Amino acid sequence: MNIRRWSFGFLAATLLVPGLAACSSDAAEPAAAPSSSAPAVPADPKEALLASTKEMAKGDFTFTVTGADMTGGGLVHKPSNSAQLTMKLGDASEDVSMEMDLIYIDSESWVKMDLGGAVAAMIPGGTKNKGKYQHLDKTKIKDVKDLQLDPETLDPVDSETLVKGVTEVQKTGEGTYSGKIDISASTDSVALDEDVVKALGAQAKALPFTAKLDPQGRLTELVIPVPAAGDAAAHEIKIAYAGYGAGTGAKKPPADKIVEAPAETYELFK
């Protein structure tokens, strides 16, 4: 595991669109809300998959994601201009771990970072505010795109780009699909490790996948088995969506858990 890339590069990347909630949270559990005006699911399998991510533009959904040495999950709620993200990164064999929780509400944001093992030693002040939500001063991040909620890119997993990489697909059952997918152009997705994609080489252009859509044609699951490449063992990327149109928004951290972010935190995003 390239922990330096994960601890800095991944941290910045996930904040491009704050949108994940704790994996153990109930936020990703509600069933997808029905839509009486939902269009018919396209009969063509590829068109059905391409259409399956359009609902995400409304910015009201929850999701979970797992990948190489990473688990996460979350919510995006455009109606309240809020989102929440947590990620757990780690490799027990290398004694490294990182847990991050970001809450974004309107123009305010808070981040909690719990670092363990070698990661804590790598980052100055890495254990200083363990268990606390660091309030980010908006005057210090106003020019930092990575800390803004982008209304044009509301899905941190970027499943729209992933699905556009589908090269072969067939319908295998009611709402189920399988085929081949090219992930070489999807390195902005938090589900992918850019180093692994590069190590895969030509294999990255033809990986197997399975997908599930709900009765309204909305993406509920995307699974991509990834073979061993570079330093990464074989693993499975699994992305799941739920709660379309049923969100309530992120909640502000408890007052007794909030501290102002120190200079070291802002240094991470430079």
PDB file of C-alpha atoms in Angstrom, residues 34-220:
ATOM      1  CA  PRO A  34     -40.073   5.058  -5.648  1.00  0.00           C
ATOM      2  CA  SER A  35     -40.716   7.581  -8.369  1.00  0.00           C
ATOM      3  CA  SER A  36     -44.126   7.642 -10.034  1.00  0.00           C
ATOM      4  CA  SER A  37     -42.723   9.645 -12.954  1.00  0.00           C
ATOM      5  CA  ALA A  38     -39.700   7.429 -13.541  1.00  0.00           C
ATOM      6  CA  PRO A  39     -39.007   6.825 -17.233  1.00  0.00           C
ATOM      7  CA  ALA A  40     -39.032   3.304 -18.639  1.00  0.00           C
ATOM      8  CA  VAL A  41     -35.717   1.467 -18.345  1.00  0.00           C
ATOM      9  CA  PRO A  42     -34.062   1.380 -21.806  1.00  0.00           C
ATOM     10  CA  ALA A  43     -34.220  -2.059 -23.417  1.00  0.00           C
ATOM     11  CA  ASP A  44     -30.660  -1.779 -24.724  1.00  0.00           C
ATOM     12  CA  PRO A  45     -28.345  -2.955 -21.885  1.00  0.00           C
ATOM     13  CA  LYS A  46     -25.680  -0.299 -22.440  1.00  0.00           C
ATOM     14  CA  GLU A  47     -28.228   2.495 -22.688  1.00  0.00           C
ATOM     15  CA  ALA A  48     -29.831   1.224 -19.463  1.00  0.00           C
ATOM     16  CA  LEU A  49     -26.495   1.455 -17.646  1.00  0.00           C
ATOM     17  CA  LEU A  50     -25.716   4.912 -19.039  1.00  0.00           C
ATOM     18  CA  ALA A  51     -29.141   6.143 -17.894  1.00  0.00           C
ATOM     19  CA  SER A  52     -28.768   4.545 -14.459  1.00  0.00           C
ATOM     20  CA  THR A  53     -26.547   7.339 -13.075  1.00  0.00           C
ATOM     21  CA  LYS A  54     -28.683  10.300 -14.190  1.00  0.00           C
ATOM     22  CA  GLU A  55     -30.628  10.421 -10.923  1.00  0.00           C
ATOM     23  CA  MET A  56     -27.396  11.288  -9.084  1.00  0.00           C
ATOM     24  CA  ALA A  57     -27.506  14.762 -10.634  1.00  0.00           C
ATOM     25  CA  LYS A  58     -30.329  15.535  -8.192  1.00  0.00           C
ATOM     26  CA  GLY A  59     -27.815  15.104  -5.368  1.00  0.00           C
ATOM     27  CA  ASP A  60     -29.974  13.111  -2.953  1.00  0.00           C
ATOM     28  CA  PHE A  61     -28.644   9.611  -2.294  1.00  0.00           C
ATOM     29  CA  THR A  62     -26.457   7.476  -0.029  1.00  0.00           C
ATOM     30  CA  PHE A  63     -23.777   4.985  -0.934  1.00  0.00           C
ATOM     31  CA  THR A  64     -21.064   2.622   0.253  1.00  0.00           C
ATOM     32  CA  VAL A  65     -17.804   1.696  -1.436  1.00  0.00           C
ATOM     33  CA  THR A  66     -15.024  -0.830  -0.883  1.00  0.00           C
ATOM     34  CA  GLY A  67     -11.743  -1.190  -2.717  1.00  0.00           C
ATOM     35  CA  ALA A  68      -8.078  -2.042  -2.127  1.00  0.00           C
ATOM     36  CA  ASP A  69      -7.410  -1.546   1.619  1.00  0.00           C
ATOM     37  CA  MET A  70     -10.341   0.898   1.776  1.00  0.00           C
ATOM     38  CA  THR A  71     -13.961   0.993   2.898  1.00  0.00           C
ATOM     39  CA  GLY A  72     -16.317   3.939   2.981  1.00  0.00           C
ATOM     40  CA  GLY A  73     -19.864   5.057   2.580  1.00  0.00           C
ATOM     41  CA  GLY A  74     -21.904   8.179   2.660  1.00  0.00           C
ATOM     42  CA  LEU A  75     -24.576  10.674   1.802  1.00  0.00           C
ATOM     43  CA  VAL A  76     -25.022  13.617  -0.503  1.00  0.00           C
ATOM     44  CA  HIS A  77     -27.975  15.947   0.053  1.00  0.00           C
ATOM     45  CA  LYS A  78     -28.101  18.823  -2.408  1.00  0.00           C
ATOM     46  CA  PRO A  79     -31.474  20.138  -1.088  1.00  0.00           C
ATOM     47  CA  SER A  80     -29.742  21.150   2.167  1.00  0.00           C
ATOM     48  CA  ASN A  81     -26.359  21.728   0.479  1.00  0.00           C
ATOM     49  CA  SER A  82     -24.827  19.169   2.797  1.00  0.00           C
ATOM     50  CA  ALA A  83     -22.867  15.968   2.667  1.00  0.00           C
ATOM     51  CA  GLN A  84     -20.881  13.659   4.903  1.00  0.00           C
ATOM     52  CA  LEU A  85     -17.927  11.436   4.187  1.00  0.00           C
ATOM     53  CA  THR A  86     -15.944   8.843   6.105  1.00  0.00           C
ATOM     54  CA  MET A  87     -13.242   6.550   4.834  1.00  0.00           C
ATOM     55  CA  LYS A  88     -11.218   3.840   6.512  1.00  0.00           C
ATOM     56  CA  LEU A  89      -7.848   3.055   4.975  1.00  0.00           C
ATOM     57  CA  GLY A  90      -5.413   0.526   6.276  1.00  0.00           C
ATOM     58  CA  ASP A  91      -3.022  -2.335   5.815  1.00  0.00           C
ATOM     59  CA  ALA A  92      -2.537  -4.470   8.931  1.00  0.00           C
ATOM     60  CA  SER A  93       0.591  -6.074   7.481  1.00  0.00           C
ATOM     61  CA  GLU A  94       2.247  -2.657   7.233  1.00  0.00           C
ATOM     62  CA  ASP A  95       0.846  -1.239  10.496  1.00  0.00           C
ATOM     63  CA  VAL A  96      -0.781   1.736   8.814  1.00  0.00           C
ATOM     64  CA  SER A  97      -4.306   3.061   9.175  1.00  0.00           C
ATOM     65  CA  MET A  98      -6.339   6.193   8.639  1.00  0.00           C
ATOM     66  CA  GLU A  99      -9.959   7.058   9.388  1.00  0.00           C
ATOM     67  CA  MET A 100     -11.472  10.272   8.100  1.00  0.00           C
ATOM     68  CA  ASP A 101     -14.884  11.819   8.654  1.00  0.00           C
ATOM     69  CA  LEU A 102     -15.845  15.005   6.824  1.00  0.00           C
ATOM     70  CA  ILE A 103     -19.083  16.915   7.353  1.00  0.00           C
ATOM     71  CA  TYR A 104     -20.089  19.671   4.968  1.00  0.00           C
ATOM     72  CA  ILE A 105     -23.112  21.902   5.605  1.00  0.00           C
ATOM     73  CA  ASP A 106     -23.629  24.919   3.372  1.00  0.00           C
ATOM     74  CA  SER A 107     -20.433  26.999   3.681  1.00  0.00           C
ATOM     75  CA  GLU A 108     -19.163  25.259   6.826  1.00  0.00           C
ATOM     76  CA  SER A 109     -17.089  22.084   6.992  1.00  0.00           C
ATOM     77  CA  TRP A 110     -15.473  19.929   9.660  1.00  0.00           C
ATOM     78  CA  VAL A 111     -12.977  17.102   9.342  1.00  0.00           C
ATOM     79  CA  LYS A 112     -12.018  14.411  11.848  1.00  0.00           C
ATOM     80  CA  MET A 113      -8.875  12.410  11.170  1.00  0.00           C
ATOM     81  CA  ASP A 114      -7.733   9.483  13.289  1.00  0.00           C
ATOM     82  CA  LEU A 115      -4.338   8.231  12.192  1.00  0.00           C
ATOM     83  CA  GLY A 116      -2.653   5.047  13.338  1.00  0.00           C
ATOM     84  CA  GLY A 117       0.688   3.295  13.014  1.00  0.00           C
ATOM     85  CA  ALA A 118       3.160   4.708  10.517  1.00  0.00           C
ATOM     86  CA  VAL A 119       0.689   7.287   9.182  1.00  0.00           C
ATOM     87  CA  ALA A 120       0.542   9.149  12.495  1.00  0.00           C
ATOM     88  CA  ALA A 121       4.330   9.434  12.474  1.00  0.00           C
ATOM     89  CA  MET A 122       4.389  10.697   8.871  1.00  0.00           C
ATOM     90  CA  ILE A 123       2.031  13.638   9.391  1.00  0.00           C
ATOM     91  CA  PRO A 124       3.050  16.484  11.744  1.00  0.00           C
ATOM     92  CA  GLY A 125       0.587  16.718  14.638  1.00  0.00           C
ATOM     93  CA  GLY A 126      -1.098  13.571  13.350  1.00  0.00           C
ATOM     94  CA  THR A 127      -2.504  12.577  16.754  1.00  0.00           C
ATOM     95  CA  LYS A 128      -3.040  16.083  18.116  1.00  0.00           C
ATOM     96  CA  ASN A 129      -6.819  16.219  17.654  1.00  0.00           C
ATOM     97  CA  LYS A 130      -7.726  12.532  17.675  1.00  0.00           C
ATOM     98  CA  GLY A 131     -11.488  12.117  18.110  1.00  0.00           C
ATOM     99  CA  LYS A 132     -12.191  15.802  17.420  1.00  0.00           C
ATOM    100  CA  TYR A 133     -13.886  17.479  14.466  1.00  0.00           C
ATOM    101  CA  GLN A 134     -11.651  20.245  13.167  1.00  0.00           C
ATOM    102  CA  HIS A 135     -13.631  23.243  11.968  1.00  0.00           C
ATOM    103  CA  LEU A 136     -12.186  24.533   8.712  1.00  0.00           C
ATOM    104  CA  ASP A 137     -11.878  28.317   8.411  1.00  0.00           C
ATOM    105  CA  LYS A 138     -13.572  29.206   5.118  1.00  0.00           C
ATOM    106  CA  THR A 139     -11.307  32.233   4.672  1.00  0.00           C
ATOM    107  CA  LYS A 140      -8.332  29.860   4.571  1.00  0.00           C
ATOM    108  CA  ILE A 141      -9.878  27.466   2.073  1.00  0.00           C
ATOM    109  CA  LYS A 142     -11.814  29.846  -0.183  1.00  0.00           C
ATOM    110  CA  ASP A 143      -9.344  29.267  -3.027  1.00  0.00           C
ATOM    111  CA  VAL A 144      -8.977  25.534  -2.360  1.00  0.00           C
ATOM    112  CA  LYS A 145     -11.225  23.752  -4.847  1.00  0.00           C
ATOM    113  CA  ASP A 146     -10.723  20.454  -3.033  1.00  0.00           C
ATOM    114  CA  LEU A 147     -12.707  21.800  -0.071  1.00  0.00           C
ATOM    115  CA  GLN A 148     -15.729  23.068  -1.977  1.00  0.00           C
ATOM    116  CA  LEU A 149     -18.973  21.267  -2.772  1.00  0.00           C
ATOM    117  CA  ASP A 150     -19.110  21.107  -6.569  1.00  0.00           C
ATOM    118  CA  PRO A 151     -22.770  21.148  -7.698  1.00  0.00           C
ATOM    119  CA  GLU A 152     -21.720  19.747 -11.072  1.00  0.00           C
ATOM    120  CA  THR A 153     -19.921  16.703  -9.626  1.00  0.00           C
ATOM    121  CA  LEU A 154     -21.995  15.359  -6.779  1.00  0.00           C
ATOM    122  CA  ASP A 155     -20.842  11.735  -6.759  1.00  0.00           C
ATOM    123  CA  PRO A 156     -17.380  11.138  -5.226  1.00  0.00           C
ATOM    124  CA  VAL A 157     -17.350   7.606  -6.647  1.00  0.00           C
ATOM    125  CA  ASP A 158     -17.922   9.058 -10.128  1.00  0.00           C
ATOM    126  CA  SER A 159     -19.983   6.086 -11.273  1.00  0.00           C
ATOM    127  CA  GLU A 160     -21.109   8.049 -14.318  1.00  0.00           C
ATOM    128  CA  THR A 161     -17.549   7.975 -15.684  1.00  0.00           C
ATOM    129  CA  LEU A 162     -17.109   4.354 -14.637  1.00  0.00           C
ATOM    130  CA  VAL A 163     -20.270   3.290 -16.472  1.00  0.00           C
ATOM    131  CA  LYS A 164     -19.201   5.186 -19.596  1.00  0.00           C
ATOM    132  CA  GLY A 165     -16.220   2.811 -19.650  1.00  0.00           C
ATOM    133  CA  VAL A 166     -18.450  -0.214 -20.271  1.00  0.00           C
ATOM    134  CA  THR A 167     -17.345  -1.872 -23.524  1.00  0.00           C
ATOM    135  CA  GLU A 168     -19.427  -5.058 -23.471  1.00  0.00           C
ATOM    136  CA  VAL A 169     -22.676  -5.699 -21.611  1.00  0.00           C
ATOM    137  CA  GLN A 170     -25.578  -8.086 -21.553  1.00  0.00           C
ATOM    138  CA  LYS A 171     -28.692  -8.273 -19.443  1.00  0.00           C
ATOM    139  CA  THR A 172     -28.572 -11.381 -17.232  1.00  0.00           C
ATOM    140  CA  GLY A 173     -31.884 -11.034 -15.398  1.00  0.00           C
ATOM    141  CA  GLU A 174     -34.427  -8.521 -14.135  1.00  0.00           C
ATOM    142  CA  GLY A 175     -32.326  -5.474 -13.329  1.00  0.00           C
ATOM    143  CA  THR A 176     -29.009  -7.360 -13.533  1.00  0.00           C
ATOM    144  CA  TYR A 177     -26.184  -6.926 -16.043  1.00  0.00           C
ATOM    145  CA  SER A 178     -22.650  -8.162 -16.679  1.00  0.00           C
ATOM    146  CA  GLY A 179     -19.868  -7.542 -19.155  1.00  0.00           C
ATOM    147  CA  LYS A 180     -16.486  -5.844 -19.583  1.00  0.00           C
ATOM    148  CA  ILE A 181     -15.442  -2.387 -18.397  1.00  0.00           C
ATOM    149  CA  ASP A 182     -12.495  -0.075 -19.112  1.00  0.00           C
ATOM    150  CA  ILE A 183     -11.428   1.673 -15.880  1.00  0.00           C
ATOM    151  CA  SER A 184      -8.307   3.324 -17.314  1.00  0.00           C
ATOM    152  CA  ALA A 185     -10.029   6.716 -17.619  1.00  0.00           C
ATOM    153  CA  SER A 186     -11.748   6.654 -14.209  1.00  0.00           C
ATOM    154  CA  THR A 187      -8.856   7.442 -11.877  1.00  0.00           C
ATOM    155  CA  ASP A 188     -10.737  10.357 -10.245  1.00  0.00           C
ATOM    156  CA  SER A 189     -13.093   7.856  -8.608  1.00  0.00           C
ATOM    157  CA  VAL A 190     -12.366   7.288  -4.909  1.00  0.00           C
ATOM    158  CA  ALA A 191     -13.072   3.597  -5.557  1.00  0.00           C
ATOM    159  CA  LEU A 192      -9.896   3.240  -7.637  1.00  0.00           C
ATOM    160  CA  ASP A 193      -6.212   3.365  -6.720  1.00  0.00           C
ATOM    161  CA  GLU A 194      -4.432   5.198  -9.528  1.00  0.00           C
ATOM    162  CA  ASP A 195      -1.246   3.194  -8.919  1.00  0.00           C
ATOM    163  CA  VAL A 196      -3.165  -0.070  -9.304  1.00  0.00           C
ATOM    164  CA  VAL A 197      -4.821   1.136 -12.517  1.00  0.00           C
ATOM    165  CA  LYS A 198      -1.409   1.985 -13.957  1.00  0.00           C
ATOM    166  CA  ALA A 199       0.031  -1.355 -12.848  1.00  0.00           C
ATOM    167  CA  LEU A 200      -2.812  -3.208 -14.566  1.00  0.00           C
ATOM    168  CA  GLY A 201      -1.761  -1.788 -17.906  1.00  0.00           C
ATOM    169  CA  ALA A 202      -3.845  -3.181 -20.761  1.00  0.00           C
ATOM    170  CA  GLN A 203      -5.853  -5.336 -18.316  1.00  0.00           C
ATOM    171  CA  ALA A 204      -7.519  -2.156 -17.003  1.00  0.00           C
ATOM    172  CA  LYS A 205      -9.303  -1.793 -20.334  1.00  0.00           C
ATOM    173  CA  ALA A 206     -11.214  -5.073 -20.093  1.00  0.00           C
ATOM    174  CA  LEU A 207     -12.128  -6.005 -16.519  1.00  0.00           C
ATOM    175  CA  PRO A 208     -15.290  -7.999 -15.781  1.00  0.00           C
ATOM    176  CA  PHE A 209     -18.179  -6.313 -13.972  1.00  0.00           C
ATOM    177  CA  THR A 210     -21.702  -6.918 -12.725  1.00  0.00           C
ATOM    178  CA  ALA A 211     -24.351  -4.276 -12.084  1.00  0.00           C
ATOM    179  CA  LYS A 212     -27.816  -4.033 -10.567  1.00  0.00           C
ATOM    180  CA  LEU A 213     -30.533  -1.450 -11.230  1.00  0.00           C
ATOM    181  CA  ASP A 214     -33.693  -0.839  -9.198  1.00  0.00           C
ATOM    182  CA  PRO A 215     -37.167  -0.970 -10.833  1.00  0.00           C
ATOM    183  CA  GLN A 216     -36.812   2.735 -11.708  1.00  0.00           C
ATOM    184  CA  GLY A 217     -33.592   1.997 -13.600  1.00  0.00           C
ATOM    185  CA  ARG A 218     -31.284   3.615 -11.015  1.00  0.00           C
ATOM    186  CA  LEU A 219     -27.888   2.096 -10.256  1.00  0.00           C
ATOM    187  CA  THR A 220     -27.882   0.208  -6.940  1.00  0.00           C
TER     188      THR A 220
END
